PDB file of C-alpha atoms (C1' of nucleotides) in Angstrom:
ATOM      1  CA  ASP A 122     105.948-113.822 -59.706  1.00  0.00           C
ATOM      2  CA  HIS A 123     106.807-117.468 -59.104  1.00  0.00           C
ATOM      3  CA  GLY A 124     108.057-117.214 -55.529  1.00  0.00           C
ATOM      4  CA  LEU A 125     105.060-115.235 -54.657  1.00  0.00           C
ATOM      5  CA  ALA A 126     102.604-117.791 -55.992  1.00  0.00           C
ATOM      6  CA  GLU A 127     104.335-120.397 -53.975  1.00  0.00           C
ATOM      7  CA  ILE A 128     104.073-118.480 -50.710  1.00  0.00           C
ATOM      8  CA  GLU A 129     100.401-117.894 -51.472  1.00  0.00           C
ATOM      9  CA  ALA A 130      99.870-121.516 -52.111  1.00  0.00           C
ATOM     10  CA  LEU A 131     101.409-122.523 -48.839  1.00  0.00           C
ATOM     11  CA  LEU A 132      99.448-119.712 -46.959  1.00  0.00           C
ATOM     12  CA  ARG A 133      96.279-120.971 -48.451  1.00  0.00           C
ATOM     13  CA  ARG A 134      97.083-124.617 -47.649  1.00  0.00           C
ATOM     14  CA  GLU A 135      97.775-123.452 -44.050  1.00  0.00           C
ATOM     15  CA  GLN A 136      94.358-121.629 -44.036  1.00  0.00           C
ATOM     16  CA  GLU A 137      92.554-124.820 -45.111  1.00  0.00           C
ATOM     17  CA  LEU A 138      94.334-126.946 -42.614  1.00  0.00           C
ATOM     18  CA  VAL A 139      93.381-124.658 -39.913  1.00  0.00           C
ATOM     19  CA  THR A 140      89.887-124.424 -41.035  1.00  0.00           C
ATOM     20  CA  GLN A 141      89.566-128.180 -41.432  1.00  0.00           C
ATOM     21  CA  LEU A 142      90.903-128.381 -37.881  1.00  0.00           C
ATOM     22  CA  ARG A 143      88.280-125.910 -36.838  1.00  0.00           C
ATOM     23  CA  ALA A 144      85.530-128.048 -38.412  1.00  0.00           C
ATOM     24  CA  LEU A 145      86.903-131.177 -36.732  1.00  0.00           C
ATOM     25  CA  ILE A 146      87.518-129.743 -33.232  1.00  0.00           C
ATOM     26  CA  LEU A 147      84.654-127.305 -32.672  1.00  0.00           C
ATOM     27  CA  PRO A 148      81.626-129.852 -32.784  1.00  0.00           C
ATOM     28  CA  GLN A 149      83.370-132.379 -30.379  1.00  0.00           C
ATOM     29  CA  LEU A 150      84.729-129.593 -28.081  1.00  0.00           C
ATOM     30  CA  HIS A 151      81.145-128.075 -27.986  1.00  0.00           C
ATOM     31  CA  ASN A 152      79.743-131.075 -26.548  1.00  0.00           C
ATOM     32  CA  VAL A 153      82.366-131.134 -23.793  1.00  0.00           C
ATOM     33  CA  ASP A 154      82.789-127.530 -22.886  1.00  0.00           C
ATOM     34  CA  SER A 155      80.947-124.829 -24.615  1.00  0.00           C
ATOM     35  CA  GLY A 156      82.965-122.157 -23.097  1.00  0.00           C
ATOM     36  CA  SER A 157      86.167-123.576 -24.532  1.00  0.00           C
ATOM     37  CA  ALA A 158      84.371-124.050 -27.622  1.00  0.00           C
ATOM     38  CA  GLU A 159      83.514-120.318 -27.976  1.00  0.00           C
ATOM     39  CA  LEU A 160      86.962-119.458 -27.121  1.00  0.00           C
ATOM     40  CA  ALA A 161      88.286-121.896 -29.842  1.00  0.00           C
ATOM     41  CA  VAL A 162      85.999-120.339 -32.316  1.00  0.00           C
ATOM     42  CA  GLN A 163      87.787-116.902 -31.776  1.00  0.00           C
ATOM     43  CA  LEU A 164      91.024-118.296 -31.847  1.00  0.00           C
ATOM     44  CA  PHE A 165      90.625-120.244 -35.070  1.00  0.00           C
ATOM     45  CA  ASP A 166      88.778-117.501 -36.738  1.00  0.00           C
ATOM     46  CA  ASP A 167      91.281-115.007 -35.793  1.00  0.00           C
ATOM     47  CA  ALA A 168      94.126-117.242 -37.216  1.00  0.00           C
ATOM     48  CA  ILE A 169      92.185-117.738 -40.332  1.00  0.00           C
ATOM     49  CA  ARG A 170      91.693-114.058 -40.693  1.00  0.00           C
ATOM     50  CA  CYS A 171      95.222-113.358 -40.046  1.00  0.00           C
ATOM     51  CA  THR A 172      96.339-115.504 -42.906  1.00  0.00           C
ATOM     52  CA  THR A 173      93.739-114.190 -44.977  1.00  0.00           C
ATOM     53  CA  SER A 174      94.878-110.708 -44.433  1.00  0.00           C
ATOM     54  CA  VAL A 175      98.379-111.639 -45.162  1.00  0.00           C
ATOM     55  CA  VAL A 176      97.558-113.161 -48.505  1.00  0.00           C
ATOM     56  CA  SER A 177      95.368-110.135 -49.237  1.00  0.00           C
ATOM     57  CA  LYS A 178      98.165-107.642 -48.468  1.00  0.00           C
ATOM     58  CA  LEU A 179     100.770-109.733 -50.329  1.00  0.00           C
ATOM     59  CA  PHE A 180      98.873-109.763 -53.558  1.00  0.00           C
ATOM     60  CA  THR A 181      97.736-106.310 -53.726  1.00  0.00           C
ATOM     61  CA  ALA A 182     100.791-104.453 -52.438  1.00  0.00           C
ATOM     62  CA  GLY A 183     102.802-106.120 -55.081  1.00  0.00           C
ATOM     63  CA  SER A 184     102.676-105.735 -58.959  1.00  0.00           C
ATOM     64  CA  GLY A 185     100.256-103.721 -60.376  1.00  0.00           C
ATOM     65  CA  ALA A 186      98.713-106.528 -61.999  1.00  0.00           C
ATOM     66  CA  THR A 187      96.452-107.239 -59.103  1.00  0.00           C
ATOM     67  CA  ILE A 188      93.251-109.241 -59.642  1.00  0.00           C
ATOM     68  CA  GLU A 189      90.215-107.057 -59.287  1.00  0.00           C
ATOM     69  CA  LEU A 190      87.959-108.079 -56.462  1.00  0.00           C
ATOM     70  CA  ILE A 191      84.248-108.110 -57.156  1.00  0.00           C
ATOM     71  CA  ASP A 192      81.421-108.334 -54.653  1.00  0.00           C
ATOM     72  CA  ASP A 193      79.218-111.432 -54.268  1.00  0.00           C
ATOM     73  CA  LYS A 194      76.523-110.340 -56.522  1.00  0.00           C
ATOM     74  CA  SER A 195      78.602-109.610 -59.586  1.00  0.00           C
ATOM     75  CA  LEU A 196      80.175-112.902 -59.239  1.00  0.00           C
ATOM     76  CA  VAL A 197      76.963-114.376 -60.648  1.00  0.00           C
ATOM     77  CA  ARG A 198      76.718-114.431 -64.329  1.00  0.00           C
ATOM     78  CA  LYS A 199      79.552-111.873 -64.940  1.00  0.00           C
ATOM     79  CA  ASN A 200      81.386-114.318 -66.947  1.00  0.00           C
ATOM     80  CA  SER A 201      81.158-112.299 -70.181  1.00  0.00           C
ATOM     81  CA  THR A 202      82.147-112.999 -73.669  1.00  0.00           C
ATOM     82  CA  GLY A 203      79.891-116.107 -73.947  1.00  0.00           C
ATOM     83  CA  THR A 204      82.463-118.462 -72.734  1.00  0.00           C
ATOM     84  CA  THR A 205      80.008-121.431 -72.354  1.00  0.00           C
ATOM     85  CA  ALA A 206      79.953-120.747 -68.873  1.00  0.00           C
ATOM     86  CA  THR A 207      77.547-123.553 -67.632  1.00  0.00           C
ATOM     87  CA  ALA A 208      80.183-126.284 -67.519  1.00  0.00           C
ATOM     88  CA  ILE A 209      82.306-124.267 -65.236  1.00  0.00           C
ATOM     89  CA  ASP A 210      79.539-122.812 -63.438  1.00  0.00           C
ATOM     90  CA  ASP A 211      78.185-126.156 -62.190  1.00  0.00           C
ATOM     91  CA  LYS A 212      81.543-127.231 -61.045  1.00  0.00           C
ATOM     92  CA  MET A 213      82.341-124.227 -58.810  1.00  0.00           C
ATOM     93  CA  ASP A 214      80.936-122.492 -56.022  1.00  0.00           C
ATOM     94  CA  GLU A 215      79.871-119.187 -56.646  1.00  0.00           C
ATOM     95  CA  GLN A 216      82.551-117.627 -54.327  1.00  0.00           C
ATOM     96  CA  ALA A 217      85.083-119.443 -56.168  1.00  0.00           C
ATOM     97  CA  LYS A 218      84.293-118.462 -59.564  1.00  0.00           C
ATOM     98  CA  PRO A 219      87.164-117.003 -61.348  1.00  0.00           C
ATOM     99  CA  SER A 220      86.939-113.441 -61.772  1.00  0.00           C
ATOM    100  CA  CYS A 221      88.819-113.863 -65.042  1.00  0.00           C
ATOM    101  CA  ILE A 222      87.843-111.531 -67.751  1.00  0.00           C
ATOM    102  CA  VAL A 223      85.671-109.446 -65.448  1.00  0.00           C
ATOM    103  CA  GLY A 224      88.187-106.886 -64.562  1.00  0.00           C
ATOM    104  CA  ARG A 225      85.359-104.374 -63.498  1.00  0.00           C
ATOM    105  CA  LYS A 226      84.488-104.055 -60.056  1.00  0.00           C
ATOM    106  CA  ARG A 227      81.048-103.094 -58.953  1.00  0.00           C
ATOM    107  CA  ARG A 228      80.058-102.478 -55.483  1.00  0.00           C
ATOM    108  CA  ARG A 229      76.756-102.985 -53.916  1.00  0.00           C
ATOM    109  CA  ASN A 230      75.768-102.185 -50.256  1.00  0.00           C
ATOM    110  CA  ASP A 231      78.235 -99.464 -50.306  1.00  0.00           C
ATOM    111  CA  GLY A 232      81.137-100.069 -48.046  1.00  0.00           C
ATOM    112  CA  LYS A 233      79.565-103.173 -46.273  1.00  0.00           C
ATOM    113  CA  ARG A 234      82.320-105.615 -46.224  1.00  0.00           C
ATOM    114  CA  SER A 235      81.570-109.351 -46.375  1.00  0.00           C
ATOM    115  CA  ARG A 236      83.610-112.382 -45.721  1.00  0.00           C
ATOM    116  CA  SER A 237      82.685-115.807 -47.225  1.00  0.00           C
ATOM    117  CA  LEU A 238      83.727-119.237 -45.504  1.00  0.00           C
ATOM    118  CA  VAL A 239      83.101-122.615 -46.786  1.00  0.00           C
ATOM    119  CA  THR A 240      82.436-125.133 -44.154  1.00  0.00           C
ATOM    120  CA  ASN A 241      80.785-128.297 -43.196  1.00  0.00           C
ATOM    121  CA  VAL A 242      79.957-126.859 -39.833  1.00  0.00           C
ATOM    122  CA  PRO A 243      78.153-123.538 -40.772  1.00  0.00           C
ATOM    123  CA  HIS A 244      76.661-122.906 -37.262  1.00  0.00           C
ATOM    124  CA  TYR A 245      79.929-122.969 -35.023  1.00  0.00           C
ATOM    125  CA  ASP A 246      80.970-119.315 -35.469  1.00  0.00           C
ATOM    126  CA  GLY A 247      80.821-118.247 -32.127  1.00  0.00           C
ATOM    127  CA  HIS A 248      77.562-115.958 -32.313  1.00  0.00           C
ATOM    128  CA  GLN A 249      74.075-116.437 -31.900  1.00  0.00           C
ATOM    129  CA  TRP A 250      71.822-115.949 -35.041  1.00  0.00           C
ATOM    130  CA  ARG A 251      68.184-115.684 -35.665  1.00  0.00           C
ATOM    131  CA  LYS A 252      66.830-116.897 -38.952  1.00  0.00           C
ATOM    132  CA  TYR A 253      64.687-114.329 -40.696  1.00  0.00           C
ATOM    133  CA  GLY A 254      64.265-115.794 -44.296  1.00  0.00           C
ATOM    134  CA  GLN A 255      64.893-118.439 -46.699  1.00  0.00           C
ATOM    135  CA  LYS A 256      64.992-118.306 -50.570  1.00  0.00           C
ATOM    136  CA  ASN A 257      65.361-120.766 -53.403  1.00  0.00           C
ATOM    137  CA  ILE A 258      68.243-119.331 -55.490  1.00  0.00           C
ATOM    138  CA  ASN A 259      68.301-119.739 -59.249  1.00  0.00           C
ATOM    139  CA  GLY A 260      70.077-122.806 -60.404  1.00  0.00           C
ATOM    140  CA  ARG A 261      70.977-124.035 -56.748  1.00  0.00           C
ATOM    141  CA  GLN A 262      69.905-127.231 -55.329  1.00  0.00           C
ATOM    142  CA  HIS A 263      69.412-126.021 -51.866  1.00  0.00           C
ATOM    143  CA  ALA A 264      67.699-122.820 -50.318  1.00  0.00           C
ATOM    144  CA  ARG A 265      69.797-119.816 -48.968  1.00  0.00           C
ATOM    145  CA  SER A 266      69.071-119.179 -45.473  1.00  0.00           C
ATOM    146  CA  TYR A 267      69.237-115.591 -43.980  1.00  0.00           C
ATOM    147  CA  TYR A 268      70.351-114.981 -40.541  1.00  0.00           C
ATOM    148  CA  ARG A 269      70.566-111.869 -38.367  1.00  0.00           C
ATOM    149  CA  CYS A 270      72.372-111.560 -35.050  1.00  0.00           C
ATOM    150  CA  THR A 271      70.096-112.288 -32.119  1.00  0.00           C
ATOM    151  CA  TYR A 272      71.115-109.155 -30.325  1.00  0.00           C
ATOM    152  CA  THR A 273      69.494-106.870 -32.903  1.00  0.00           C
ATOM    153  CA  GLU A 274      68.072-104.584 -30.117  1.00  0.00           C
ATOM    154  CA  ARG A 275      71.651-103.800 -29.264  1.00  0.00           C
ATOM    155  CA  ASN A 276      71.661-102.384 -32.766  1.00  0.00           C
ATOM    156  CA  CYS A 277      73.858-105.347 -33.948  1.00  0.00           C
ATOM    157  CA  SER A 278      73.656-105.264 -37.691  1.00  0.00           C
ATOM    158  CA  ALA A 279      75.749-108.330 -38.311  1.00  0.00           C
ATOM    159  CA  THR A 280      74.003-110.778 -40.793  1.00  0.00           C
ATOM    160  CA  LYS A 281      74.926-113.950 -42.543  1.00  0.00           C
ATOM    161  CA  THR A 282      73.708-116.158 -45.168  1.00  0.00           C
ATOM    162  CA  VAL A 283      74.119-119.898 -45.423  1.00  0.00           C
ATOM    163  CA  GLN A 284      73.879-121.938 -48.505  1.00  0.00           C
ATOM    164  CA  GLN A 285      74.473-125.669 -48.870  1.00  0.00           C
ATOM    165  CA  GLN A 286      76.762-126.379 -51.920  1.00  0.00           C
ATOM    166  CA  ASP A 287      75.367-128.417 -54.673  1.00  0.00           C
ATOM    167  CA  GLN A 288      76.271-131.863 -54.775  1.00  0.00           C
ATOM    168  CA  ASP A 289      77.869-133.078 -58.010  1.00  0.00           C
ATOM    169  CA  GLY A 290      75.693-134.902 -60.346  1.00  0.00           C
ATOM    170  CA  GLY A 291      74.660-138.168 -58.961  1.00  0.00           C
ATOM    171  CA  SER A 292      73.206-139.249 -55.696  1.00  0.00           C
ATOM    172  CA  SER A 293      74.972-138.324 -52.555  1.00  0.00           C
ATOM    173  CA  ILE A 294      77.288-140.765 -50.879  1.00  0.00           C
ATOM    174  CA  TYR A 295      75.823-139.791 -47.606  1.00  0.00           C
ATOM    175  CA  SER A 296      72.402-140.119 -46.393  1.00  0.00           C
ATOM    176  CA  ALA A 297      70.771-138.049 -49.020  1.00  0.00           C
ATOM    177  CA  ASP A 298      67.187-138.603 -47.826  1.00  0.00           C
ATOM    178  CA  ALA A 299      66.841-137.935 -44.158  1.00  0.00           C
ATOM    179  CA  GLY A 300      68.936-136.310 -41.568  1.00  0.00           C
ATOM    180  CA  GLU A 301      72.040-133.971 -41.681  1.00  0.00           C
ATOM    181  CA  ASP A 302      74.187-134.769 -44.635  1.00  0.00           C
ATOM    182  CA  GLN A 303      77.457-135.049 -42.748  1.00  0.00           C
ATOM    183  CA  GLY A 304      79.511-134.387 -46.001  1.00  0.00           C
ATOM    184  CA  ALA A 305      77.585-131.345 -47.157  1.00  0.00           C
ATOM    185  CA  LYS A 306      79.583-128.013 -47.334  1.00  0.00           C
ATOM    186  CA  TYR A 307      77.967-124.772 -46.721  1.00  0.00           C
ATOM    187  CA  THR A 308      79.010-121.240 -47.930  1.00  0.00           C
ATOM    188  CA  VAL A 309      78.696-118.866 -45.127  1.00  0.00           C
ATOM    189  CA  VAL A 310      78.845-115.166 -45.983  1.00  0.00           C
ATOM    190  CA  TYR A 311      79.025-112.564 -43.263  1.00  0.00           C
ATOM    191  CA  TYR A 312      77.906-109.092 -43.538  1.00  0.00           C
ATOM    192  CA  GLY A 313      78.631-106.210 -41.041  1.00  0.00           C
ATOM    193  CA  ASP A 314      80.184-106.355 -37.841  1.00  0.00           C
ATOM    194  CA  HIS A 315      79.107-107.519 -34.299  1.00  0.00           C
ATOM    195  CA  THR A 316      78.473-104.568 -32.268  1.00  0.00           C
ATOM    196  CA  CYS A 317      76.695-106.630 -29.648  1.00  0.00           C
ATOM    197  CA  LYS A 318      79.656-107.749 -27.677  1.00  0.00           C
ATOM    198  CA  ALA A 319      78.621-105.908 -24.597  1.00  0.00           C
ATOM    199  CA  SER A 320      75.518-107.875 -24.256  1.00  0.00           C
ATOM    200  CA  ASP A 321      76.981-111.331 -25.245  1.00  0.00           C
ATOM    201  CA  ASN A 322      78.147-112.664 -21.896  1.00  0.00           C
ATOM    202  CA  ILE A 323      80.318-115.304 -23.114  1.00  0.00           C
ATOM    203  CA  SER A 324      82.123-113.654 -25.875  1.00  0.00           C
ATOM    204  CA  ASN A 325      82.466-110.813 -23.464  1.00  0.00           C
ATOM    205  CA  ASN A 326      84.279-112.763 -21.063  1.00  0.00           C
ATOM    206  CA  ILE A 327      86.541-114.205 -23.908  1.00  0.00           C
ATOM    207  CA  ILE A 328      87.668-110.925 -25.008  1.00  0.00           C
ATOM    208  CA  ASP A 329      88.326-109.626 -21.541  1.00  0.00           C
ATOM    209  CA  HIS A 330      90.789-112.398 -20.783  1.00  0.00           C
ATOM    210  CA  LEU A 331      92.363-112.440 -24.322  1.00  0.00           C
ATOM    211  CA  PRO A 332      93.631-109.119 -25.086  1.00  0.00           C
ATOM    212  CA  ASN A 333      95.949-110.500 -27.753  1.00  0.00           C
ATOM    213  CA  LEU A 334      93.334-111.673 -30.109  1.00  0.00           C
ATOM    214  CA  VAL A 335      94.340-110.422 -33.568  1.00  0.00           C
ATOM    215  CA  ASP A 336      92.300-107.525 -34.604  1.00  0.00           C
ATOM    216  CA  ILE A 337      92.847-107.098 -38.419  1.00  0.00           C
ATOM    217  CA  ASP A 338      92.131-103.832 -39.859  1.00  0.00           C
ATOM    218  CA  LEU A 339      90.007-104.498 -42.862  1.00  0.00           C
ATOM    219  CA  ARG A 340      89.998-101.563 -44.885  1.00  0.00           C
ATOM    220  CA  ARG A 341      87.010-100.307 -46.716  1.00  0.00           C
ATOM    221  CA  GLY A 342      85.941 -97.840 -49.432  1.00  0.00           C
ATOM    222  CA  ASP A 343      88.737 -96.351 -51.544  1.00  0.00           C
ATOM    223  CA  THR A 344      91.464 -99.022 -51.009  1.00  0.00           C
ATOM    224  CA  GLU A 345      89.795-101.916 -52.295  1.00  0.00           C
ATOM    225  CA  ARG A 346      91.448-105.239 -50.917  1.00  0.00           C
ATOM    226  CA  VAL A 347      91.682-108.044 -53.199  1.00  0.00           C
ATOM    227  CA  THR A 348      92.067-111.698 -52.600  1.00  0.00           C
ATOM    228  CA  LEU A 349      92.513-113.748 -55.588  1.00  0.00           C
ATOM    229  CA  GLU A 350      90.223-116.594 -56.973  1.00  0.00           C
ATOM    230  CA  ILE A 351      90.765-119.701 -58.841  1.00  0.00           C
ATOM    231  CA  PRO A 352      94.246-120.125 -60.102  1.00  0.00           C
ATOM    232  CA  GLU A 353      93.667-122.034 -63.335  1.00  0.00           C
ATOM    233  CA  PHE A 354      92.555-118.735 -65.196  1.00  0.00           C
ATOM    234  CA  GLU A 355      95.221-116.589 -63.820  1.00  0.00           C
ATOM    235  CA  MET A 356      98.492-115.980 -65.308  1.00  0.00           C
ATOM    236  CA  GLU A 357     101.997-116.417 -63.754  1.00  0.00           C
ATOM    237  CA  LEU A 358     100.833-118.581 -60.915  1.00  0.00           C
ATOM    238  CA  ASP A 359     102.342-121.685 -59.709  1.00  0.00           C
ATOM    239  CA  VAL A 360      99.418-123.741 -61.039  1.00  0.00           C
ATOM    240  CA  PRO A 361     100.398-127.194 -59.871  1.00  0.00           C
ATOM    241  CA  ALA A 362     100.860-125.847 -56.286  1.00  0.00           C
ATOM    242  CA  LEU A 363      97.625-123.938 -56.374  1.00  0.00           C
ATOM    243  CA  LEU A 364      95.937-126.774 -57.991  1.00  0.00           C
ATOM    244  CA  GLU A 365      96.897-129.146 -55.225  1.00  0.00           C
ATOM    245  CA  VAL A 366      95.630-126.615 -52.751  1.00  0.00           C
ATOM    246  CA  PHE A 367      92.298-126.186 -54.658  1.00  0.00           C
ATOM    247  CA  ASN A 368      91.769-129.848 -54.983  1.00  0.00           C
ATOM    248  CA  ASN A 369      92.315-130.612 -51.397  1.00  0.00           C
ATOM    249  CA  SER A 370      90.211-127.541 -50.531  1.00  0.00           C
ATOM    250  CA  GLN A 371      87.789-128.148 -47.872  1.00  0.00           C
ATOM    251  CA  LEU A 372      87.305-124.710 -46.871  1.00  0.00           C
ATOM    252  CA  ASN A 373      88.008-121.243 -47.939  1.00  0.00           C
ATOM    253  CA  TRP A 374      87.882-118.242 -46.062  1.00  0.00           C
ATOM    254  CA  GLU A 375      88.349-114.903 -47.794  1.00  0.00           C
ATOM    255  CA  ILE A 376      87.627-111.390 -47.440  1.00  0.00           C
ATOM    256  CA  VAL A 377      85.187-110.584 -50.203  1.00  0.00           C
ATOM    257  CA  CYS A 378      85.422-106.757 -49.961  1.00  0.00           C
TER     258      CYS A 378
ATOM    259  C1'  DT B 558      52.946-118.967 -23.493  1.00  0.00           C
ATOM    260  C1'  DC B 559      56.852-117.078 -25.617  1.00  0.00           C
ATOM    261  C1'  DG B 560      60.605-117.175 -28.625  1.00  0.00           C
ATOM    262  C1'  DA B 561      62.084-119.117 -32.954  1.00  0.00           C
ATOM    263  C1'  DT B 562      61.153-120.766 -37.552  1.00  0.00           C
ATOM    264  C1'  DT B 563      58.552-121.083 -41.837  1.00  0.00           C
ATOM    265  C1'  DT B 564      56.766-119.199 -45.720  1.00  0.00           C
ATOM    266  C1'  DG B 565      54.493-116.255 -48.984  1.00  0.00           C
ATOM    267  C1'  DA B 566      54.176-111.361 -49.844  1.00  0.00           C
ATOM    268  C1'  DC B 567      56.480-107.372 -50.527  1.00  0.00           C
ATOM    269  C1'  DC B 568      60.613-104.619 -51.451  1.00  0.00           C
ATOM    270  C1'  DT B 569      65.033-103.602 -53.848  1.00  0.00           C
ATOM    271  C1'  DT B 570      68.408-104.021 -57.121  1.00  0.00           C
ATOM    272  C1'  DT B 571      69.944-105.150 -61.665  1.00  0.00           C
TER     273       DT B 571
ATOM    274  C1'  DA C   6      60.728-108.197 -65.352  1.00  0.00           C
ATOM    275  C1'  DA C   7      63.282-111.193 -62.749  1.00  0.00           C
ATOM    276  C1'  DA C   8      66.154-112.491 -59.119  1.00  0.00           C
ATOM    277  C1'  DG C   9      67.629-111.950 -54.439  1.00  0.00           C
ATOM    278  C1'  DG C  10      66.767-109.886 -49.959  1.00  0.00           C
ATOM    279  C1'  DT C  11      63.542-108.809 -46.020  1.00  0.00           C
ATOM    280  C1'  DC C  12      59.186-108.461 -43.462  1.00  0.00           C
ATOM    281  C1'  DA C  13      55.916-110.354 -40.790  1.00  0.00           C
ATOM    282  C1'  DA C  14      51.697-113.352 -39.911  1.00  0.00           C
ATOM    283  C1'  DA C  15      51.188-118.076 -39.131  1.00  0.00           C
ATOM    284  C1'  DT C  16      53.139-122.100 -37.083  1.00  0.00           C
ATOM    285  C1'  DC C  17      56.033-124.742 -34.380  1.00  0.00           C
ATOM    286  C1'  DG C  18      57.778-126.689 -30.071  1.00  0.00           C
ATOM    287  C1'  DA C  19      59.998-126.388 -25.624  1.00  0.00           C
TER     288       DA C  19
END
DNA sequence: TCGATTTGACCTTT
DNA sequence: AAAGGTCAAATCGA
């Protein structure tokens, strides 16, 4: 109901503030002390995950009217009933598309969970990645890059994709031509878990010294966890509060499945 | 020279 | 068939 919506808006706001802080701090810290930066990555991400989990649990445990979660793939073009989707599509990131109307969950990569993050520093996530592919995606301005964990020989199956978000219509305010676009945002989707910690010297130390790091149990399989998507299309939500969150949204970290 | 990235071909899913 | 994901040979660069 209404109170819940407000709580959720606040949680999401907190989530975004933390993530913005993350984006602000990590590049700076990395230049000064990369060890501390690694630690900061873990702390930030655990904090963010913690909030995500709270949001998820709050809005699935509650009223039976939970919003169905669909996986990344089905977010694309699942906007049924011919509601001239294009205008909306272009405005929204794929992750953020309303799952409205959809109501049907379909699951690919059986049981593999993924988390998505929108950030302007897609590479500061505390792990080492090797790029193994790049593809142009339909209707996207930028190619999607595919990464897998460097320590694949330690049968670490973690992978991620990084995709720069489309710029709105006109030319970019920032240096559109050459160099890194400082204002660009990237959607990063993580798949699988890192089972390579033993061989990752830095992370290993961090974990050894920080037993209190939050370890969220992300359930899989039968009990599907749900995070809700864009507010405007959902009923019973505190739309103004959520809209404010969404409009200020720099970042958006959510458990996708 | 060796590890990482690029890039087109190939495979998988829808 | 088309789009997304992965492979692997060629290429890059430290």
